[in-house]
mmCIF file of C-alpha atoms in Angstrom:
data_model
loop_
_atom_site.group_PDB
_atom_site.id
_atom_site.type_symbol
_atom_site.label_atom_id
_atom_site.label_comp_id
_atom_site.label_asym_id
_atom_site.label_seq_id
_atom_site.Cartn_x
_atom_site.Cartn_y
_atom_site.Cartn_z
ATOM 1 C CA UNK P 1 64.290 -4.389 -0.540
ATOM 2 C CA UNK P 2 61.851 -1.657 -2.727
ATOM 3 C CA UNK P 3 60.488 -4.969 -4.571
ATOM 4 C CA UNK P 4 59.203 -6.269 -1.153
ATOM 5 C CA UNK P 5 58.174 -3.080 0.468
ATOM 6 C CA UNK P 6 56.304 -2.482 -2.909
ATOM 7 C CA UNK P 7 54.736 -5.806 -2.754
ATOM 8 C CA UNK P 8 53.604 -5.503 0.660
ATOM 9 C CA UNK P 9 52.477 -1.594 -0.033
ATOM 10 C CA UNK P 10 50.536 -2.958 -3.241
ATOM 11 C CA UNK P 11 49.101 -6.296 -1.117
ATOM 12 C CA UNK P 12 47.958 -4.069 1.555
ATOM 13 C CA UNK P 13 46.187 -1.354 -0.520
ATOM 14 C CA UNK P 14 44.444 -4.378 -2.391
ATOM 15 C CA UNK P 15 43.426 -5.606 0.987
ATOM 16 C CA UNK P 16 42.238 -1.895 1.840
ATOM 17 C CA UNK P 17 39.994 -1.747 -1.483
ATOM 18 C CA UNK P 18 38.735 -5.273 -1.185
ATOM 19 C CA UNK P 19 37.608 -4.608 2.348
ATOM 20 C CA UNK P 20 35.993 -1.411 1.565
ATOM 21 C CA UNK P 21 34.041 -2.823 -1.605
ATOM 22 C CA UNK P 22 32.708 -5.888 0.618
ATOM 23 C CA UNK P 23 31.717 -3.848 3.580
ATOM 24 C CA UNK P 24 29.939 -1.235 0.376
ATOM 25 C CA UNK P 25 28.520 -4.011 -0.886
ATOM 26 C CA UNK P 26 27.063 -5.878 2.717
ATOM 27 C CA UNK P 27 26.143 -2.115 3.613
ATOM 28 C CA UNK P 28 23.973 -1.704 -0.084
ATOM 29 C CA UNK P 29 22.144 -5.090 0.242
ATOM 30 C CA UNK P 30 21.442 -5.358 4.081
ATOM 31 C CA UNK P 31 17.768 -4.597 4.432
ATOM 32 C CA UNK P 32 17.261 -1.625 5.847
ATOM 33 C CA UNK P 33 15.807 -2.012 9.882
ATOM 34 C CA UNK P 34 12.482 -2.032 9.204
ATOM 35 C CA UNK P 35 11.087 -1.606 12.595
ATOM 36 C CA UNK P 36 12.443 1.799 14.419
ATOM 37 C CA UNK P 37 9.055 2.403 16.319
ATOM 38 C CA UNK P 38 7.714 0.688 18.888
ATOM 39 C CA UNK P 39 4.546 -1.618 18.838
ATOM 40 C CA UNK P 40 2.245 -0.574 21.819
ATOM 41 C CA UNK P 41 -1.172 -1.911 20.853
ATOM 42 C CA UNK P 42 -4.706 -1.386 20.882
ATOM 43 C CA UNK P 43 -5.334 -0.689 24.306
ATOM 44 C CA UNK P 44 -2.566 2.146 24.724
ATOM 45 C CA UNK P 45 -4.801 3.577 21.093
ATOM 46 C CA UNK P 46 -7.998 3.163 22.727
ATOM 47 C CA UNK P 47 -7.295 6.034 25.662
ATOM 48 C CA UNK P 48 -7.265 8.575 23.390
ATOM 49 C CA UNK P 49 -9.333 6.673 20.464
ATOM 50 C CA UNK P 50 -12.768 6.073 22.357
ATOM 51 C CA UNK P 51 -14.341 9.024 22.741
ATOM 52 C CA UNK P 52 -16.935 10.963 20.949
ATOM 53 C CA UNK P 53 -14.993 13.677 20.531
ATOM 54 C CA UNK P 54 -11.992 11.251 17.996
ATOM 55 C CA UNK P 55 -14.945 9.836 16.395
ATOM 56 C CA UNK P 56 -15.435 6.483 18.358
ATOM 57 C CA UNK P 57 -12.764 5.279 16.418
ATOM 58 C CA UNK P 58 -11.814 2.485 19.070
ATOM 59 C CA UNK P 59 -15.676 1.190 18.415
ATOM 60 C CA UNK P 60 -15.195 1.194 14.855
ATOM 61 C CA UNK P 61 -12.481 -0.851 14.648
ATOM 62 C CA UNK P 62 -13.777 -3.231 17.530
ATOM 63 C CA UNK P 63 -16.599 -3.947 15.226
ATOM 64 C CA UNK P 64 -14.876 -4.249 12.386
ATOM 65 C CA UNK P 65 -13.241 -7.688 10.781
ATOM 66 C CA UNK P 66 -10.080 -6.759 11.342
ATOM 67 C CA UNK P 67 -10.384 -6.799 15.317
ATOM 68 C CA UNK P 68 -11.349 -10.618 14.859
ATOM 69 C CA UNK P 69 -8.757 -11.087 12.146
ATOM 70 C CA UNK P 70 -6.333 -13.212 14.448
ATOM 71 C CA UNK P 71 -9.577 -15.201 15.909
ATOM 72 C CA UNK P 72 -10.310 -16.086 12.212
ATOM 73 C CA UNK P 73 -7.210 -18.125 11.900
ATOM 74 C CA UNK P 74 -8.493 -20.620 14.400
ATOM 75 C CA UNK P 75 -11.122 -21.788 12.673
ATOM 76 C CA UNK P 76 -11.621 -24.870 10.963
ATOM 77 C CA UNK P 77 -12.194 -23.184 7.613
ATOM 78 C CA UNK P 78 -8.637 -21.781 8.584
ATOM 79 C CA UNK P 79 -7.240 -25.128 8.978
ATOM 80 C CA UNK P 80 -8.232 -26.543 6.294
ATOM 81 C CA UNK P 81 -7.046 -23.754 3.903
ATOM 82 C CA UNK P 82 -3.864 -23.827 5.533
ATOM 83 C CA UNK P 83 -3.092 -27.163 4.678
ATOM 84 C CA UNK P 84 -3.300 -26.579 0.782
ATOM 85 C CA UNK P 85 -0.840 -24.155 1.578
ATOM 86 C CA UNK P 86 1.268 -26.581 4.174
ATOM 87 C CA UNK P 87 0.565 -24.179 6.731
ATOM 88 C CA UNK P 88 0.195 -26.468 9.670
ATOM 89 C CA UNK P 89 -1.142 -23.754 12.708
ATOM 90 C CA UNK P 90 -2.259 -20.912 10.934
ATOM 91 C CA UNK P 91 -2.272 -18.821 14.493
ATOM 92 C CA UNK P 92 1.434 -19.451 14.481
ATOM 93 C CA UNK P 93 2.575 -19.717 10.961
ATOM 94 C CA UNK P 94 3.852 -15.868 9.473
ATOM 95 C CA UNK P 95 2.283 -16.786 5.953
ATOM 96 C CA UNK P 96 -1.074 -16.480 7.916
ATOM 97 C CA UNK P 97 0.410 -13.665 10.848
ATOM 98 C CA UNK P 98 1.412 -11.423 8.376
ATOM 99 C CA UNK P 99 -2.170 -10.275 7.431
ATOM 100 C CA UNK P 100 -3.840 -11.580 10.274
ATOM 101 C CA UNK P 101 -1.803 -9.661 12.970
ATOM 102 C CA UNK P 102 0.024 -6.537 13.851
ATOM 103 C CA UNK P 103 3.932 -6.493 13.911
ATOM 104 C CA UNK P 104 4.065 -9.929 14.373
ATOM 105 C CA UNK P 105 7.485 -9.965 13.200
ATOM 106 C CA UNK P 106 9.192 -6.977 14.660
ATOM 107 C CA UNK P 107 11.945 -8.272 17.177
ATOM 108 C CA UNK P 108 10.905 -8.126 21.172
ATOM 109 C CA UNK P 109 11.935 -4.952 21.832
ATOM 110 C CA UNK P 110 10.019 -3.382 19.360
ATOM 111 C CA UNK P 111 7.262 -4.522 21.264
ATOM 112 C CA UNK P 112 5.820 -2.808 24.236
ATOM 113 C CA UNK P 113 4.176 -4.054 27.456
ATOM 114 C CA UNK P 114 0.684 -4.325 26.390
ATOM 115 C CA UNK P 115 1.245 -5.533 22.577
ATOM 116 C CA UNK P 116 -0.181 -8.612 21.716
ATOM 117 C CA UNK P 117 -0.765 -10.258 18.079
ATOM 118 C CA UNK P 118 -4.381 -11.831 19.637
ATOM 119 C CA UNK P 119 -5.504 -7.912 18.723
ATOM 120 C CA UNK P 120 -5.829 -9.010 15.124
ATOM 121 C CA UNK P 121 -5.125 -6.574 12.477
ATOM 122 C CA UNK P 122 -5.088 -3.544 15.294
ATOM 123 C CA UNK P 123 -4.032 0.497 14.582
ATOM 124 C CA UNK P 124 -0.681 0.294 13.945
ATOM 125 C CA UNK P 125 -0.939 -2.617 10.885
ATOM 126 C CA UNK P 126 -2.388 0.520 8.897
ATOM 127 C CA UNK P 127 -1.041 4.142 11.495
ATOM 128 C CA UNK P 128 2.263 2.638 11.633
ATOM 129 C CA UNK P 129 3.913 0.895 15.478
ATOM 130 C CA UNK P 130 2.707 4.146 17.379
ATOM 131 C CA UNK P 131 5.584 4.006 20.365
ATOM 132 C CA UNK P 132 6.600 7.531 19.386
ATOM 133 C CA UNK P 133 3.608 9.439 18.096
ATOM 134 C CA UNK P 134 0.591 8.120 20.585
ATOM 135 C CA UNK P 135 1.392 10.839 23.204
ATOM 136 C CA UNK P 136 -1.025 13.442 23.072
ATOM 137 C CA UNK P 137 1.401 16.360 22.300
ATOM 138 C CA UNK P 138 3.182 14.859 19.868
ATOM 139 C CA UNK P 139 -0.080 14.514 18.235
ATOM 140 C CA UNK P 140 -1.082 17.984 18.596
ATOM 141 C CA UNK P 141 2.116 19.235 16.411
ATOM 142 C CA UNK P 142 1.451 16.482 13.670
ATOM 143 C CA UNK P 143 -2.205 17.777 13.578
ATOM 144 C CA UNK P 144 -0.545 21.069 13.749
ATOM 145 C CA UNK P 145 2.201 20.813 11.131
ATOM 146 C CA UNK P 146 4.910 21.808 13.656
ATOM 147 C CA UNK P 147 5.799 18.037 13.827
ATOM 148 C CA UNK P 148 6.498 15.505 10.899
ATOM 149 C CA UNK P 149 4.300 12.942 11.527
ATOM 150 C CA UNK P 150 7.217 10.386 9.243
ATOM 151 C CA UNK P 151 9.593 10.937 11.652
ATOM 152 C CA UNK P 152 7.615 9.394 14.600
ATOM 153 C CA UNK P 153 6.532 6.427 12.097
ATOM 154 C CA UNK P 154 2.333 7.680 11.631
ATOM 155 C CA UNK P 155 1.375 6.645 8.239
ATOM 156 C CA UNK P 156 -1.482 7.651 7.020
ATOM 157 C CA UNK P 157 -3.005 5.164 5.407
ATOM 158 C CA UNK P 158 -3.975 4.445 1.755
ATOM 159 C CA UNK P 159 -5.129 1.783 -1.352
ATOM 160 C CA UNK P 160 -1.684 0.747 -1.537
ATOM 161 C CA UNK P 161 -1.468 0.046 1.938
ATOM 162 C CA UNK P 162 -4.814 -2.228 1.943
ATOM 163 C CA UNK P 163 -3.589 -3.942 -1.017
ATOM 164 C CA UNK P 164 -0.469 -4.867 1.108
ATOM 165 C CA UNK P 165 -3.022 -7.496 2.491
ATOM 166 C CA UNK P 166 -6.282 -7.288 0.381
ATOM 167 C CA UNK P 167 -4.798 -9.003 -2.996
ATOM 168 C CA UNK P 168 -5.161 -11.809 -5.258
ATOM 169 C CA UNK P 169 -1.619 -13.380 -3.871
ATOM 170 C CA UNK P 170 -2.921 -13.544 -0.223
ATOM 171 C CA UNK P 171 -3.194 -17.180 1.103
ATOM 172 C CA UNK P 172 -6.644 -17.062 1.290
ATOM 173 C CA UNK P 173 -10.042 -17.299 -0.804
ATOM 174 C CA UNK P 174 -10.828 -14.350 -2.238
ATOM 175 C CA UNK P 175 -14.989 -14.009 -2.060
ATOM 176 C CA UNK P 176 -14.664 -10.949 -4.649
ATOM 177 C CA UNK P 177 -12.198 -7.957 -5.838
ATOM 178 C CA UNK P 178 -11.070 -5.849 -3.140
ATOM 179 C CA UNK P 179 -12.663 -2.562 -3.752
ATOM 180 C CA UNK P 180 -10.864 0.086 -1.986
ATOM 181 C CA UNK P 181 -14.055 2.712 -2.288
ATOM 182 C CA UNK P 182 -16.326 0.324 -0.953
ATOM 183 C CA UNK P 183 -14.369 -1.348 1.192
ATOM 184 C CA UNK P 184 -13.049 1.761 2.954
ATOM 185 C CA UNK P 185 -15.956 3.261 3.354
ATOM 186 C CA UNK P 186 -16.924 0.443 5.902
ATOM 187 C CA UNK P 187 -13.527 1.005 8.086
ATOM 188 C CA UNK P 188 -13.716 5.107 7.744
ATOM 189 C CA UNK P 189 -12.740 6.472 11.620
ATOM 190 C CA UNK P 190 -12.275 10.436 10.804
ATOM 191 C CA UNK P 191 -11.722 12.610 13.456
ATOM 192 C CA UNK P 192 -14.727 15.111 13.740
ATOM 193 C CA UNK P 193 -14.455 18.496 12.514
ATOM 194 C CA UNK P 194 -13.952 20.884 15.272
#
């Protein structure tokens, strides 16, 4: 009767440490949720982002190529470039959304009302999905230091994070090297002094 119970004690705690490895192991390699913030858009930006006082940044990036980065991808030129890379709809196909768009990706409900990918490459591709720091006091303690500006997702923005996109592996002809300097400069949106 002790060989048994000892079998079933020794079975059981084998079970125990082969359950607790695999769930380890499914815990270590499951990507992490990439998307805790919400996506709200350009237009929910723009209330604050308009005016004189922020800079004009809305303008800015209206007149920029990256407002009219989506639009691009329906071009013939588009088309044809897709299909060396057997992209058949490049306005649908994520090798083409992923630089061309804004959270395309992120699940529905990381999405709010007035998100759409037609926006192009809008505030939050470089800011971060701005569902928990647009509001104007939550802004105010970022500016202020009271408030961590990681913990409501606002990135601030950098080389690295152009070269996500800007790079000699994107699906697309590059015309020259991406020159962050030069190529910032054209995109700066600073908020005034004062």
């Amino acid at each position: 009767m002790k060989t048994f119970q000892r079998i079933i004690a020794q079975i059981s705690l084998l079970a125990i440490i082969i359950f607790y490895i695999t769930s380890i192991e499914s815990y270590a390699f499951d990507p992490p949720d990439e998307y805790s913030h919400q996506f709200i858009g350009v237009a929910k930006c723009k209330m604050c982002h308009k005016k004189e006082k922020k800079g004009f940044q809305y303008e800015i990036w209206r007149e920029s190529a990256h407002s009219r980065a989506y639009e691009t991808l329906a071009t013939p030129d588009a088309k044809e470039l897709g299909k060396k890379y057997g992209v058949i709809d490049p306005q649908i196909d994520s090798k083409c959304l992923r630089c061309h768009t804004t959270g395309h990706d992120a699940p529905s409900e990381f999405k709010g009302r007035k998100f759409d990918i037609s926006e192009g490459v809008g505030c939050e591709s470089c800011h971060g999905a701005g569902g928990d720091y647009y509001k104007s006091k939550v802004m105010k303690g970022i500016r202020s230091g009271r408030i961590n500006r990681e913990r409501y997702g606002l990135i601030i923005p950098n080389e690295d994070t152009c070269k996500g996109c800007h790079n000699a592996n994107a699906h697309m002809p590059v015309k020259e090297e991406f020159n962050f300097k030069i190529m910032w400069a054209k995109i700066a949106h600073p908020i005034p002094e004062g």
